[in-house]
Each structure stands twice: as C-alpha cells, then as structure tokens.
Amino acid sequence: MIIGLSHRARGPAVLRALLIGSAMIPLAIGIARAEPVDGPAAAAAPAPRGNASITGTISQAGSGDYLDGASVSIPALGLATAADRAGRFTLAGIPAGTHDVVVRYVGFPDARRSVTVTDAAVVLDVAMTIETSADGDEIVVSGSRPIAESEAAALQIQRTSPSLVSVIASDSIGRLPDQNVAQAVSRLPGVGVQRDQGQARYITLRGSPINWTTLSFDGINVVSPEGRDARFDSIPSAIASQIIVRKAVTPDMTGETIAGNVDIITRSAFDYPGLKVQAKGGLGHVELGKKTEYEGSLVVSDRFDTGIGEFGIVSSASLYRRGMVTDNFETDFEAVDRDLRPGYETRNWARETENKLYRLTRKNYSLSSRLDWRPAPGHKLFAETIYSAFEDDEQRNNYIFDLDDQQSRTPNGTAACAVNARPASGTTGYADVCTGNTPLLGTVYGIDLNSNFTVRKYKQSVFTNTLGGDHELGDWKVAWRGNYTRSIDDRSQPAQLNYDSPSFGTNGANAANRLTVGYDLTDPQLAKVQLYRTIRNADGSFSRGDRVTAIEDFPRTLSRLRSLKAQDVTEAYTAKLDISREASVFGASTILAAGVRYDDRTKTSNEYLLDLSTPAQFAAAGIATNYSAIAKPGGFQGEIPLGYTFQYFDRDKVLGLVDQAKAVGSYVRSDANFYDVGEKVYSAYAMATATTHWGSIIGGARVEHIRNDAQAFSSVGLIDVKASQTLVYPSLHLNWDVDDRMKARLSFNTGAARPDYDQLRPNLSYNDANATISGGNPDAKPEKAKGVDLYVEYYTMPRGFLSIGAYYKDVTDVLFDSTQTFGRTTLNTGGVDRSGYLYSTIVNGGSGYIMGIEGAIQQQLEPFTADLGLPEWMGGFGVQLNATINKSRAETPGTAALPSRKVPLPGASDANYNLIAYYEKYGFSARVSYQNRSAWLDAIGGTDTIGGVVRGADGGDFYWAKDNELDASVRYAINNNVEIYGDFANLLNGPGRRYAGSSAYTIEHETFGRRYTGGVRVTF
C-alpha cells in the first residue's frame, strides 16, 4: 500500500515537534521558575544508602481513612515512596541519623516529622489534618465533602503514578457518582463514550477507536461478553473502589492495548480500618413512556485478628433497573443502477424507512466478595469473585416500509424527462425522477409492509475469579495471580413473528391491497411517512387513494415464526508471575522487575432455531395468522409523530404461539452460525523503574507470542484455520519533578489491537431478526501502533490541577469495519431472501495516524475567597474542565478497480469536551455535567461501479453524529452517616443519530427521554 506524501511528511514532523517540545519545555520551566523550591527538583544528589528503614501508615485524622498514594519522602536523601491502598509505606536504605520526613497528600498541608533511625526499622504513623490552630494544636475538620475528597484522592494517585494516568476515586463514603463504569469514566480528561439507547456502553480514550481500550479488574485483563470491544455498561460502579485509566502503556501491561487500559480497582477490607457498611437506595421516573427506575447497593466490610494472622472480608451487591420506550426511525439508502437520468451520479435513494418501537426493561446487577489474609508481615493472600450482568428484556414492534420492493421495475431511461406524478404502467415510482420523486421526498405506490414483532431477552454476564498473593522475601517482592473468567453473551430471541403484505402480483394486480407511502426525509431529525390506499388504474398505473392512519387497516398475514436460542461463551484462563527487587543503579534507587504471563481464551458461538414458515405448519400448530390474535389495547407510548397509529403486541400471547409451534417443530442447531475461536498468548516482560532526585525513568519491553485456532462450518464442511505471530512492545517513560507542584512526562510506547474473536472465524453468519450478515476474516492482521506522549501537570493547593499534553500515534494495518448490502444469493435458505441484508466484516487497510492535544483544569474557589474579598460561602464553587482535540487519517483497503482513499480513523472523534461545575459547602453539594463528543466514522460503506461511476453502494460511509449530554445531581448530608440525593440524567434528551455519507442522510435516530432519581445513602 502506497502512503501519500502528505502523510509521510506529517508523521515525522509531528514526532520531531514533540521531541523538540520535550526538550524545550523543561528549559522554559526552569527559566520561569528560577526561585529555590523545597521539593525533589531542589534536592542534592542522593546521599549514601544505609541499612535502616521507616515503615508506617498514613491516614486522615478523625475518620481514620487510609490515604492511598500519599507521598512520603526524605528530600535530603533523595528517597521517596508512596503509600499503598491500606496507607502503608516503607522507606528503605536510610543511613543512621536524624532525618526530616515529609508527607504530602493533595488537599492537606504537608506533614513534617523528624525521625531518628539506627540500623533497625522505625515505625512512623502519620494522621494528616486539614488545619493547625494559632497555638500549633491540630484541628480535625469533620463534615461531608465528597467532591473535594474524591478530587484529592484521585489527584494524589495521579500525581505519584510513574506513568500517565487519570483517576476516579470514591468519595468519603465509598461511592461513585454514576450508575455504571462507562458513565463514571466519561467525566475524565480525554474520555468519550458510545451509547446504546441512551446508556453509556463503550469507552474511547483521546478520541480513538473503542477496540484500542482494554478492561481489567485489579490488573487482570477481562474479556468482555462481546469480545475485545470492552463493554462497560455491564459493570456497575458500586463494585469499584477506584478506577484508573492508564493512557501510557508500560511493559507490565498486556500488549493488546493502544489507547490505554481502564483498570477497575475493587474494594478490599484492608482499605478500611474496621467495620464499614455502605448502602444506597433510590427511586426514579423516566420521562418518555412514563416508566420507573430504581437502584440500590450494599457494601459490608470488616477485618479480624486471629491466631494465624489478620483476615478481611468485603462483599457488595448492586441493582439498577429501568423501564423505557424509544422514539425511533431508521432509513437505509442505496445507489440504484436503474436510475440513469441526468444527475444520477449523486443520487442515493431510500430503499426502506422504518420505525423500531421498543418497550423494554434494562437491568444491571452485581455480586462480589473478596477475602484477604495477612498470615505474617510482608505476606498477603486473597481470593475474589465478581459476577456482573446486564439484561435487556425487550419487546419490539418493527414496521418496515419496503420502498424498493419492486426496484426491478424502475424505468431505466437515460434522457431528461418531464415530471408526471403518475408513474409508468406497472412501476411504483421508486427511484423515478420522472414522477417528481427525489431521494428525500416523494411517493411510492403499492409497496410491501414488513411487520416484525420480536421478543428479545438478552443477557451479558461476566463471572471472574482471582486467586493471588503478594510476598516480600528479603529484598525480593513476588506477586502471583491466577484467574478464571467466563463471559456469556446470551442473544436469545424467544419469539419473532413476521407479517407481510399480499404479493404485488403480475404487473401489480394485487397492489390495491398494499400501501402507498408518501415519504419526507428532508428533516434529518424526523423521517415522516403518510400512508394511503393504492388505486390501480385501467392502464396498469397507480394513483394515491384515501389517507389511512391505522396501520392495522392494511391486510397482512403471518409468514414466519421463529424462536432463537443463542449464546456466545468466552472462557479465559490467566496465570501471571511478577518478581521485583530494589537496587542501586548508577546511584539511583531502581526497581528491577520481570514477569511472565499465560492467557488461554476460547470463544464459542452456538445457535438453535425453531422455524415455521408455511401455512400448513401454522394450521397444524393451530396458530392464527392474523395480527389481531396477538394485539393488545393501548396507544403508542412514545412521542415521535409517526404518521400512523398501531397496536402493541401482547408478550404472553406471542410466547403462547411459540409454545404451539413446538408441537410441530423443534429447535435445530444452526451450523452456519457456529464458530469456535481459540487464542493462546505467551508473554514475558522486563522493566526497570529508576527514581532519582529529579524524577523517574521507566524502560523495558514486552514480548508476546500469540497462537490462534479458528473453526467454523462452511459450504464445504468444518474449516479449521491456525495462525501464530510474535510481537515485541518496547516502551520508555520519563517523569521530571520540576518542583513539588509541577511534573513533566514524556513517554514512547508501542501496542497492538488484534481483531476480535468473531472477526477471526472462517465463515459467514446471519441474523434474520435484524436482517444482517456478518463475516469473519481469519487473515485479518492486528493494528500495530507506535506513539509518543508529552504532558505537563501542575498541582495547585489545595486540590487544583492543570495539565496540557500532546500525543501522536502511527498505526499500520488499520482495521476497518466494512458494511454494505450483501447482494448475493448464497445464503438464501428456507425460503428467505438474504441478498438485501446488510453485510459487515473486518478488513485491513493501510497506514494511519492520530494526533492531538489534551488539556484539563480543575479548581475550587475556596483558596482565593479571602484574597478576592469574597464571602466565605462562595468558596464552595468549583469547576472541572477538560478537552481533547484530535486529527486522524487512515487508508482504506483498495483494489486495482477501487483504489484506497483517506478517511478519518474509524471510531475517532475530532473533539471531546467535558465541563463540570459544582458547589459544595455546609453538607450540600450540587453538580452539573456537560459532555460533547464530535461525529466519528462508524464503518466504511461498500463501494461499487454503478451506472459506470465508482461510488458508495449504500449512500457512503457510516458516521455517528455528535453527542451532547447534560446531567446534574444534588445531595445533602443530614449528618455524617445519612445523606439524601437527586440525580437528573439526559436533560438535553438529544438523539443517538447515525448518517450515511452526508449528515442530511440520517440512517438511525433514537431518543429516550429524561430521567430523574432520588434516594438516600447511609454509611457507618
């Protein structure tokens, strides 16, 4: 694949700019900050090391809560460390004598202690306090400041991290502000989300594709039920103690990460000093459809001293349930090869327009438990199990107006024509400009109405179990983990019923029993249809009859009944061993680390289908073929102006028909949709982390050997495809502590994004309910990326933060989702024509890149009220702002007939913005959050030669339109143990919208309504 000159010049230029910037920024900072500082940058070269050590815990005075990530240092010796989750720290290699120890934690004044050591270990426990009185006595400030405390905890972990991270920390009672992990993480700098029916589902880091981001629990990568596209809406935020988004890949992370990793740090009983109970319960209202939602969670934690060591156990449970309906319209466009009149080169016609009208209940729930055991100092063992699930119990009325039903009858003249509203004899007016029709406005006569009624009961679950241990063996530290995870994507559809209009007949002889549809798609935010009777004139042409509003007035007959049992099951086994040792390398305190890891993953898909499709079968089962047999009273629960009325179906009646069908049919395994894809990964890494008086350096490399084995059925029987490859991922990270408030970071990293498991299967599979076909590509290669990041972070007192950064990633073998009309009859079985289904597969293109800048600021007014002469109450105002601006390009796959072209990187947005304004004072807090993500490429459309012109066969490439979200929350702490809260979500009620080629051609538009929830939280 040939790379364009502009790309050849741009990539190195950006890289050189970043490298020059990395050299110039420290120089500029040093000039600007020439005054002496009391921090790591001002310290002298490290003093000689000794044999003494200082150990202890860092906690908050009053509450006793441990301060994870608190910085503990002896500046004069150039020694520093950070406290762990249990507040514990160890400073080793200290020479005998008296030394000043400095403890820093965001939001607290520095704590300084003078400690005398000999050759033995000295214990130093520090309780951090907010203020000091005039006579030097400590003042413990009590009160609930969840936003402030969350900010402080997050910034402290971020500040002491040796690599580039963003963090969400739980607040003073261990809660997170959002219902699922995707929604919570979306508030962080550089994070965007993709939503499904208004609910945050996938995470994109710094505008990049969703498959570039991996998911892990406590450092163990977890395969999502859907595969490598990590799905986060099935993970309730209640199970998380903190969430760490790692944006710069280090050698101890798996190499299948390009953009970064979202690590869910689960709770441990050792996170708390003793018994801890947290509970939450809320009830809410969903505006669209006037539905109800409710939520609840419970966390119980305690620790016990025994004769064989200390034990800790923590268990949690959570539930979120929401009833909802949707306002939906969808339109599929196509280039019509029979449309050859002047101007045809740019015309894309609506081949069908439809409404998918959902009634559904969504539910997230989780159960988790963790047992920790410290049998002796320096040793910890644990066992943890987590079960989380997402359920979508759905009923869908789907009305498809099949405008191109008689496309083969479209006149194919090439000359310009006078407009005559009546179409030529025997034709329907589809794609016929001679009737005055345009792609977005017109009338089509005698078309088919496809009515599909589906009961779906989807469930995605993750069951992950981990055993592990951490051991200090003299100078060595050993950590081991063993994990088993079972992820299930249950795609079962207990029932799908298809009702069709009568046949068109010879030259439209039966057209009078079909619809005439007036369509108006000129407004991208609303597809309008009007329904009419069809009049067949004496000359065989058609005219519009009376307007019809009730869709049930058009005759339709049951043509097919199906019931599908389908599950994709992924089983994953992971074993890893990490060993590290602290040493002195060139006078710097250095941690040498190495590790090995083994992953064994297998994804299997099985489907069993019960299928009846003939009048004889329906009669034998006693199944009525008219819609009235399953209809139920009641009007449309949504608000979109449909242009017609309809009746919902009764779920129990539909399932009753399925029970009747079992008397004459049975569930048969669908071999065409079976596949089994296995993956084994053998990996090892070595890295060194050197800490100096000016900062730290992390360097190393990871090696991964991957073996794939894919099986599937095809027309020639069972196919087995094997492949293997070895990839090496070097990285280097430099962190310069300019002073005690400013840090500069420069990293060079590599990574890869491998094709998903179902994308590696060697066959095609189809979904009749959604009219889709998907194809595997066992020859697809992983995307490989090399990147550089340059960031500067500035921490202001007490909880302020400012950062600015730039990044560039160069990618080869870019993976594209390709979507087009299938156009073949090879999958037409059982009387079903699948040639018009949308066909999706994965293909490799050429090279690509993404580059951008990211900025973030957060600050509360409180530190400045006195200097500005403002009243004390105004100190509660604060803001959190972040923005990411991207530019990306990638080369599509090309052939000799259809050359490659440049498009934005799939899934990459040009801009992500987050704005949070809040007020927190006197036990009251309020927060308003606005998020904006610009449009992004979803999939490349099929390209073909149509009418002698190379063009998009289905309207062009497919894009998601920009996403705007506005949420708000309020809370009031009645006392230290009880608070009441209110959450207000989706206040803009903006649509989820996709379009093809141009924003004027909407292919999907859904809205879901605002949501309001109130409740109570308790803790003790």
mmCIF file of N, CA, C and O in Angstrom, residues 194 816 892 903-909 935-941 957-960:
data_model
loop_
_atom_site.group_PDB
_atom_site.id
_atom_site.type_symbol
_atom_site.label_atom_id
_atom_site.label_comp_id
_atom_site.label_asym_id
_atom_site.label_seq_id
_atom_site.Cartn_x
_atom_site.Cartn_y
_atom_site.Cartn_z
ATOM 1 N N GLN A 194 -19.470 5.782 23.732
ATOM 2 C CA GLN A 194 -20.512 5.461 22.776
ATOM 3 C C GLN A 194 -21.675 4.885 23.561
ATOM 4 O O GLN A 194 -21.486 4.101 24.498
ATOM 5 N N PHE A 816 -10.695 -1.853 9.584
ATOM 6 C CA PHE A 816 -11.926 -1.162 9.239
ATOM 7 C C PHE A 816 -13.103 -2.125 9.343
ATOM 8 O O PHE A 816 -13.022 -3.271 8.865
ATOM 9 N N THR A 892 -8.051 3.378 3.514
ATOM 10 C CA THR A 892 -8.980 2.266 3.387
ATOM 11 C C THR A 892 -8.373 1.156 2.540
ATOM 12 O O THR A 892 -7.406 1.385 1.804
ATOM 13 N N VAL A 903 -9.571 8.426 4.960
ATOM 14 C CA VAL A 903 -10.749 8.751 5.758
ATOM 15 C C VAL A 903 -10.285 8.961 7.197
ATOM 16 O O VAL A 903 -9.150 8.616 7.563
ATOM 17 N N PRO A 904 -11.130 9.533 8.055
ATOM 18 C CA PRO A 904 -10.758 9.588 9.474
ATOM 19 C C PRO A 904 -10.591 8.185 10.036
ATOM 20 O O PRO A 904 -11.194 7.217 9.548
ATOM 21 N N LEU A 905 -9.793 8.057 11.052
ATOM 22 C CA LEU A 905 -9.594 6.772 11.706
ATOM 23 C C LEU A 905 -10.939 6.280 12.252
ATOM 24 O O LEU A 905 -11.667 7.047 12.891
ATOM 25 N N PRO A 906 -11.340 5.045 11.997
ATOM 26 C CA PRO A 906 -12.642 4.569 12.465
ATOM 27 C C PRO A 906 -12.790 4.719 13.980
ATOM 28 O O PRO A 906 -11.906 4.353 14.753
ATOM 29 N N GLY A 907 -13.909 5.284 14.387
ATOM 30 C CA GLY A 907 -14.186 5.452 15.815
ATOM 31 C C GLY A 907 -13.539 6.653 16.452
ATOM 32 O O GLY A 907 -13.709 6.882 17.649
ATOM 33 N N ALA A 908 -12.783 7.449 15.675
ATOM 34 C CA ALA A 908 -12.047 8.573 16.250
ATOM 35 C C ALA A 908 -12.843 9.866 16.084
ATOM 36 O O ALA A 908 -13.215 10.232 14.972
ATOM 37 N N SER A 909 -13.094 10.546 17.193
ATOM 38 C CA SER A 909 -13.738 11.860 17.162
ATOM 39 C C SER A 909 -12.683 12.950 17.084
ATOM 40 O O SER A 909 -11.585 12.804 17.632
ATOM 41 N N ALA A 935 -18.670 14.138 15.804
ATOM 42 C CA ALA A 935 -19.026 12.998 14.957
ATOM 43 C C ALA A 935 -17.812 12.086 14.738
ATOM 44 O O ALA A 935 -16.660 12.523 14.792
ATOM 45 N N TRP A 936 -18.093 10.804 14.455
ATOM 46 C CA TRP A 936 -16.996 9.872 14.194
ATOM 47 C C TRP A 936 -17.443 8.823 13.169
ATOM 48 O O TRP A 936 -18.629 8.500 13.036
ATOM 49 N N LEU A 937 -16.461 8.324 12.428
ATOM 50 C CA LEU A 937 -16.694 7.301 11.423
ATOM 51 C C LEU A 937 -17.016 5.980 12.106
ATOM 52 O O LEU A 937 -16.250 5.496 12.940
ATOM 53 N N ASP A 938 -18.152 5.385 11.750
ATOM 54 C CA ASP A 938 -18.556 4.103 12.332
ATOM 55 C C ASP A 938 -18.076 2.939 11.477
ATOM 56 O O ASP A 938 -17.541 1.958 11.991
ATOM 57 N N ALA A 939 -18.287 3.006 10.172
ATOM 58 C CA ALA A 939 -17.853 1.929 9.272
ATOM 59 C C ALA A 939 -17.748 2.498 7.864
ATOM 60 O O ALA A 939 -18.438 3.459 7.505
ATOM 61 N N ILE A 940 -16.872 1.901 7.065
ATOM 62 C CA ILE A 940 -16.789 2.314 5.667
ATOM 63 C C ILE A 940 -17.879 1.583 4.895
ATOM 64 O O ILE A 940 -18.143 0.400 5.114
ATOM 65 N N GLY A 941 -18.536 2.308 4.010
ATOM 66 C CA GLY A 941 -19.582 1.709 3.200
ATOM 67 C C GLY A 941 -19.017 0.983 2.000
ATOM 68 O O GLY A 941 -17.885 1.225 1.569
ATOM 69 N N ASP A 957 -20.006 6.256 3.457
ATOM 70 C CA ASP A 957 -19.536 5.753 4.741
ATOM 71 C C ASP A 957 -20.547 6.093 5.833
ATOM 72 O O ASP A 957 -21.332 7.035 5.716
ATOM 73 N N PHE A 958 -20.491 5.327 6.926
ATOM 74 C CA PHE A 958 -21.462 5.480 8.002
ATOM 75 C C PHE A 958 -20.815 6.204 9.186
ATOM 76 O O PHE A 958 -19.720 5.833 9.631
ATOM 77 N N TYR A 959 -21.511 7.215 9.685
ATOM 78 C CA TYR A 959 -20.995 8.046 10.768
ATOM 79 C C TYR A 959 -22.003 8.114 11.919
ATOM 80 O O TYR A 959 -23.223 8.064 11.696
ATOM 81 N N TRP A 960 -21.472 8.276 13.122
ATOM 82 C CA TRP A 960 -22.277 8.703 14.258
ATOM 83 C C TRP A 960 -22.208 10.224 14.336
ATOM 84 O O TRP A 960 -21.125 10.805 14.248
#
